[in-house]
C-alpha atoms as an extended CHARMM CRD file, in Angstrom:
* protein
*
       115  EXT
         1         1  MET       CA             27.6040000000      -37.0100000000      -12.1660000000  PROA      1               0.0000000000
         2         2  SER       CA             29.8410000000      -37.3100000000      -15.2050000000  PROA      2               0.0000000000
         3         3  LYS       CA             28.9460000000      -36.1130000000      -18.6990000000  PROA      3               0.0000000000
         4         4  PRO       CA             28.4040000000      -39.5970000000      -20.1920000000  PROA      4               0.0000000000
         5         5  ALA       CA             26.1340000000      -40.5700000000      -17.2900000000  PROA      5               0.0000000000
         6         6  ARG       CA             24.0440000000      -37.4280000000      -17.7980000000  PROA      6               0.0000000000
         7         7  ALA       CA             23.8330000000      -38.1310000000      -21.5310000000  PROA      7               0.0000000000
         8         8  MET       CA             22.5390000000      -41.6360000000      -20.8230000000  PROA      8               0.0000000000
         9         9  ASN       CA             19.9200000000      -40.2780000000      -18.4130000000  PROA      9               0.0000000000
        10        10  ALA       CA             18.7990000000      -37.6160000000      -20.8980000000  PROA      10              0.0000000000
        11        11  GLY       CA             17.0770000000      -40.2290000000      -23.0620000000  PROA      11              0.0000000000
        12        12  ALA       CA             15.2630000000      -41.7760000000      -20.1220000000  PROA      12              0.0000000000
        13        13  GLY       CA             11.5820000000      -41.1680000000      -19.4030000000  PROA      13              0.0000000000
        14        14  PRO       CA             10.2990000000      -38.5140000000      -17.0290000000  PROA      14              0.0000000000
        15        15  SER       CA             11.6110000000      -38.5290000000      -13.5050000000  PROA      15              0.0000000000
        16        16  LEU       CA              9.8570000000      -40.6110000000      -10.8800000000  PROA      16              0.0000000000
        17        17  TRP       CA              9.0150000000      -37.5370000000       -8.7810000000  PROA      17              0.0000000000
        18        18  LEU       CA              7.4610000000      -35.7200000000      -11.7300000000  PROA      18              0.0000000000
        19        19  ALA       CA              5.3740000000      -38.7800000000      -12.6220000000  PROA      19              0.0000000000
        20        20  MET       CA              4.2280000000      -39.0740000000       -8.9840000000  PROA      20              0.0000000000
        21        21  LEU       CA              3.3520000000      -35.3670000000       -8.8710000000  PROA      21              0.0000000000
        22        22  LYS       CA              1.3140000000      -35.5680000000      -12.0780000000  PROA      22              0.0000000000
        23        23  GLY       CA             -0.5390000000      -38.6100000000      -10.8040000000  PROA      23              0.0000000000
        24        24  ALA       CA             -1.1810000000      -37.0010000000       -7.4140000000  PROA      24              0.0000000000
        25        25  LEU       CA             -2.5850000000      -33.8710000000       -9.0670000000  PROA      25              0.0000000000
        26        26  ALA       CA             -4.6740000000      -35.6400000000      -11.7250000000  PROA      26              0.0000000000
        27        27  ALA       CA             -6.3740000000      -38.1260000000       -9.3970000000  PROA      27              0.0000000000
        28        28  PRO       CA             -8.3220000000      -35.5690000000       -7.2860000000  PROA      28              0.0000000000
        29        29  MET       CA             -9.7470000000      -34.1060000000      -10.5030000000  PROA      29              0.0000000000
        30        30  LEU       CA            -11.0610000000      -37.5160000000      -11.4760000000  PROA      30              0.0000000000
        31        31  ALA       CA            -12.2260000000      -38.4170000000       -7.9630000000  PROA      31              0.0000000000
        32        32  LEU       CA            -14.2290000000      -35.2650000000       -7.1810000000  PROA      32              0.0000000000
        33        33  PRO       CA            -17.4080000000      -36.1810000000       -9.1460000000  PROA      33              0.0000000000
        34        34  VAL       CA            -17.3640000000      -39.6710000000       -7.6220000000  PROA      34              0.0000000000
        35        35  LEU       CA            -16.9780000000      -38.2300000000       -4.1250000000  PROA      35              0.0000000000
        36        36  ILE       CA            -19.8190000000      -35.7610000000       -4.6510000000  PROA      36              0.0000000000
        37        37  LEU       CA            -22.1160000000      -38.4810000000       -5.9680000000  PROA      37              0.0000000000
        38        38  ALA       CA            -21.1780000000      -40.8520000000       -3.1250000000  PROA      38              0.0000000000
        39        39  GLY       CA            -21.6920000000      -38.0960000000       -0.5550000000  PROA      39              0.0000000000
        40        40  ASP       CA            -25.0880000000      -37.2940000000       -2.0030000000  PROA      40              0.0000000000
        41        41  ARG       CA            -26.1890000000      -40.9290000000       -1.9450000000  PROA      41              0.0000000000
        42        42  VAL       CA            -24.6660000000      -41.9550000000        1.4000000000  PROA      42              0.0000000000
        43        43  LEU       CA            -25.1200000000      -38.8430000000        3.5270000000  PROA      43              0.0000000000
        44        44  GLY       CA            -28.6230000000      -37.9440000000        2.3460000000  PROA      44              0.0000000000
        45        45  PRO       CA            -30.3490000000      -34.5600000000        2.6830000000  PROA      45              0.0000000000
        46        46  ALA       CA            -28.8600000000      -31.8860000000        4.9140000000  PROA      46              0.0000000000
        47        47  PRO       CA            -30.6300000000      -31.0100000000        8.1700000000  PROA      47              0.0000000000
        48        48  SER       CA            -31.1820000000      -27.4110000000        9.2350000000  PROA      48              0.0000000000
        49        49  GLY       CA            -29.8290000000      -25.3840000000       12.1380000000  PROA      49              0.0000000000
        50        50  TYR       CA            -26.9100000000      -26.5190000000       14.2670000000  PROA      50              0.0000000000
        51        51  ALA       CA            -27.2190000000      -30.0560000000       12.9230000000  PROA      51              0.0000000000
        52        52  GLY       CA            -26.7490000000      -28.6440000000        9.4250000000  PROA      52              0.0000000000
        53        53  THR       CA            -23.5140000000      -26.9750000000       10.5070000000  PROA      53              0.0000000000
        54        54  GLY       CA            -22.1990000000      -30.2630000000       11.8380000000  PROA      54              0.0000000000
        55        55  PHE       CA            -23.3890000000      -32.0110000000        8.7080000000  PROA      55              0.0000000000
        56        56  GLY       CA            -21.4870000000      -29.5080000000        6.5640000000  PROA      56              0.0000000000
        57        57  ALA       CA            -18.3290000000      -30.1830000000        8.5480000000  PROA      57              0.0000000000
        58        58  VAL       CA            -18.7660000000      -33.9170000000        7.9850000000  PROA      58              0.0000000000
        59        59  VAL       CA            -19.2340000000      -33.3720000000        4.2480000000  PROA      59              0.0000000000
        60        60  VAL       CA            -16.0640000000      -31.2440000000        4.0550000000  PROA      60              0.0000000000
        61        61  LEU       CA            -14.0870000000      -33.8560000000        5.9880000000  PROA      61              0.0000000000
        62        62  PHE       CA            -15.4980000000      -36.5730000000        3.7200000000  PROA      62              0.0000000000
        63        63  LEU       CA            -14.3750000000      -34.6540000000        0.6250000000  PROA      63              0.0000000000
        64        64  LEU       CA            -10.9440000000      -33.8960000000        2.0760000000  PROA      64              0.0000000000
        65        65  ALA       CA            -10.3500000000      -37.5070000000        3.1120000000  PROA      65              0.0000000000
        66        66  GLY       CA            -11.4170000000      -38.6800000000       -0.3420000000  PROA      66              0.0000000000
        67        67  GLN       CA             -9.1890000000      -36.1440000000       -2.0790000000  PROA      67              0.0000000000
        68        68  LEU       CA             -6.2200000000      -37.1170000000        0.1040000000  PROA      68              0.0000000000
        69        69  ALA       CA             -6.7710000000      -40.8090000000       -0.6190000000  PROA      69              0.0000000000
        70        70  ALA       CA             -7.0990000000      -40.0330000000       -4.3480000000  PROA      70              0.0000000000
        71        71  ALA       CA             -3.8670000000      -38.0040000000       -4.2960000000  PROA      71              0.0000000000
        72        72  ILE       CA             -1.9470000000      -40.8160000000       -2.5760000000  PROA      72              0.0000000000
        73        73  LEU       CA             -3.3010000000      -43.4720000000       -4.9300000000  PROA      73              0.0000000000
        74        74  GLY       CA             -2.6830000000      -41.1580000000       -7.8910000000  PROA      74              0.0000000000
        75        75  ALA       CA              0.9440000000      -40.6880000000       -6.8490000000  PROA      75              0.0000000000
        76        76  VAL       CA              1.4350000000      -44.4390000000       -6.7090000000  PROA      76              0.0000000000
        77        77  ALA       CA             -0.3320000000      -44.9440000000      -10.0420000000  PROA      77              0.0000000000
        78        78  GLY       CA              1.6540000000      -42.1080000000      -11.6080000000  PROA      78              0.0000000000
        79        79  ALA       CA              4.9140000000      -43.6020000000      -10.4140000000  PROA      79              0.0000000000
        80        80  ILE       CA              3.9920000000      -46.9410000000      -11.9520000000  PROA      80              0.0000000000
        81        81  TRP       CA              2.1800000000      -45.9330000000      -15.1310000000  PROA      81              0.0000000000
        82        82  LEU       CA              3.5160000000      -42.5520000000      -16.2600000000  PROA      82              0.0000000000
        83        83  ARG       CA              7.1720000000      -43.5620000000      -16.2690000000  PROA      83              0.0000000000
        84        84  LYS       CA              6.8510000000      -45.2300000000      -19.6690000000  PROA      84              0.0000000000
        85        85  PRO       CA              6.8420000000      -42.9780000000      -22.7340000000  PROA      85              0.0000000000
        86        86  ARG       CA              3.2970000000      -42.5350000000      -24.0390000000  PROA      86              0.0000000000
        87        87  HSD       CA              1.6090000000      -40.9990000000      -27.0490000000  PROA      87              0.0000000000
        88        88  ARG       CA              1.5600000000      -37.1660000000      -27.1500000000  PROA      88              0.0000000000
        89        89  LEU       CA             -2.2160000000      -37.0020000000      -26.6740000000  PROA      89              0.0000000000
        90        90  MET       CA             -1.9640000000      -39.1320000000      -23.5300000000  PROA      90              0.0000000000
        91        91  THR       CA              0.8240000000      -36.9610000000      -22.1340000000  PROA      91              0.0000000000
        92        92  TRP       CA             -1.1320000000      -33.7810000000      -22.9250000000  PROA      92              0.0000000000
        93        93  SER       CA             -4.3370000000      -35.0890000000      -21.3250000000  PROA      93              0.0000000000
        94        94  VAL       CA             -2.5130000000      -36.1450000000      -18.1450000000  PROA      94              0.0000000000
        95        95  ASN       CA             -0.9280000000      -32.6970000000      -17.9450000000  PROA      95              0.0000000000
        96        96  VAL       CA             -4.3480000000      -31.0190000000      -18.3060000000  PROA      96              0.0000000000
        97        97  LEU       CA             -5.8580000000      -33.2850000000      -15.6430000000  PROA      97              0.0000000000
        98        98  ALA       CA             -2.9240000000      -32.5420000000      -13.3410000000  PROA      98              0.0000000000
        99        99  LEU       CA             -3.4450000000      -28.8080000000      -13.8310000000  PROA      99              0.0000000000
       100       100  LEU       CA             -7.1850000000      -29.0730000000      -13.1430000000  PROA      100             0.0000000000
       101       101  GLY       CA             -6.5000000000      -31.2840000000      -10.1140000000  PROA      101             0.0000000000
       102       102  ALA       CA             -4.0970000000      -28.6790000000       -8.7610000000  PROA      102             0.0000000000
       103       103  ALA       CA             -6.7920000000      -26.0320000000       -9.2410000000  PROA      103             0.0000000000
       104       104  ILE       CA             -9.3320000000      -28.1260000000       -7.3110000000  PROA      104             0.0000000000
       105       105  ILE       CA             -6.8820000000      -28.7380000000       -4.4910000000  PROA      105             0.0000000000
       106       106  GLY       CA             -6.1380000000      -25.0160000000       -4.4070000000  PROA      106             0.0000000000
       107       107  LEU       CA             -9.8370000000      -24.0920000000       -4.3110000000  PROA      107             0.0000000000
       108       108  LEU       CA            -10.5600000000      -26.5580000000       -1.4960000000  PROA      108             0.0000000000
       109       109  SER       CA             -7.5800000000      -25.2220000000        0.4540000000  PROA      109             0.0000000000
       110       110  PHE       CA             -8.7650000000      -21.6490000000       -0.0960000000  PROA      110             0.0000000000
       111       111  ALA       CA            -12.2770000000      -22.5760000000        1.0480000000  PROA      111             0.0000000000
       112       112  LEU       CA            -10.8850000000      -24.1310000000        4.2230000000  PROA      112             0.0000000000
       113       113  LEU       CA             -8.6510000000      -21.1650000000        4.9630000000  PROA      113             0.0000000000
       114       114  THR       CA            -11.4810000000      -18.6530000000        4.5890000000  PROA      114             0.0000000000
       115       115  ARG       CA            -14.0760000000      -20.3480000000        6.7950000000  PROA      115             0.0000000000
């Protein structure tokens, strides 16, 4: 890439991949309370014994499927919405949500690896 082409790209917004990554990391942070509330309302109280073990596995799969769907939708939304320059507060808040979303994904991964 030549110097003038790089200079023209320097003024452009954030890269598409970075916007997708931020969206994919922020969406699970926003989706987790909704998934927990939906799981509580839909799945009901947990049984005991072996049925409780199976129920726990279903709850974990429900949360993982919801987080994966949120990450995919967040990547698409990030690619569409975060490409435009925004106010500093908006950029900062999306970065914080992306960081918290990455922490949640990391904690869920750690919980799955240690079971």
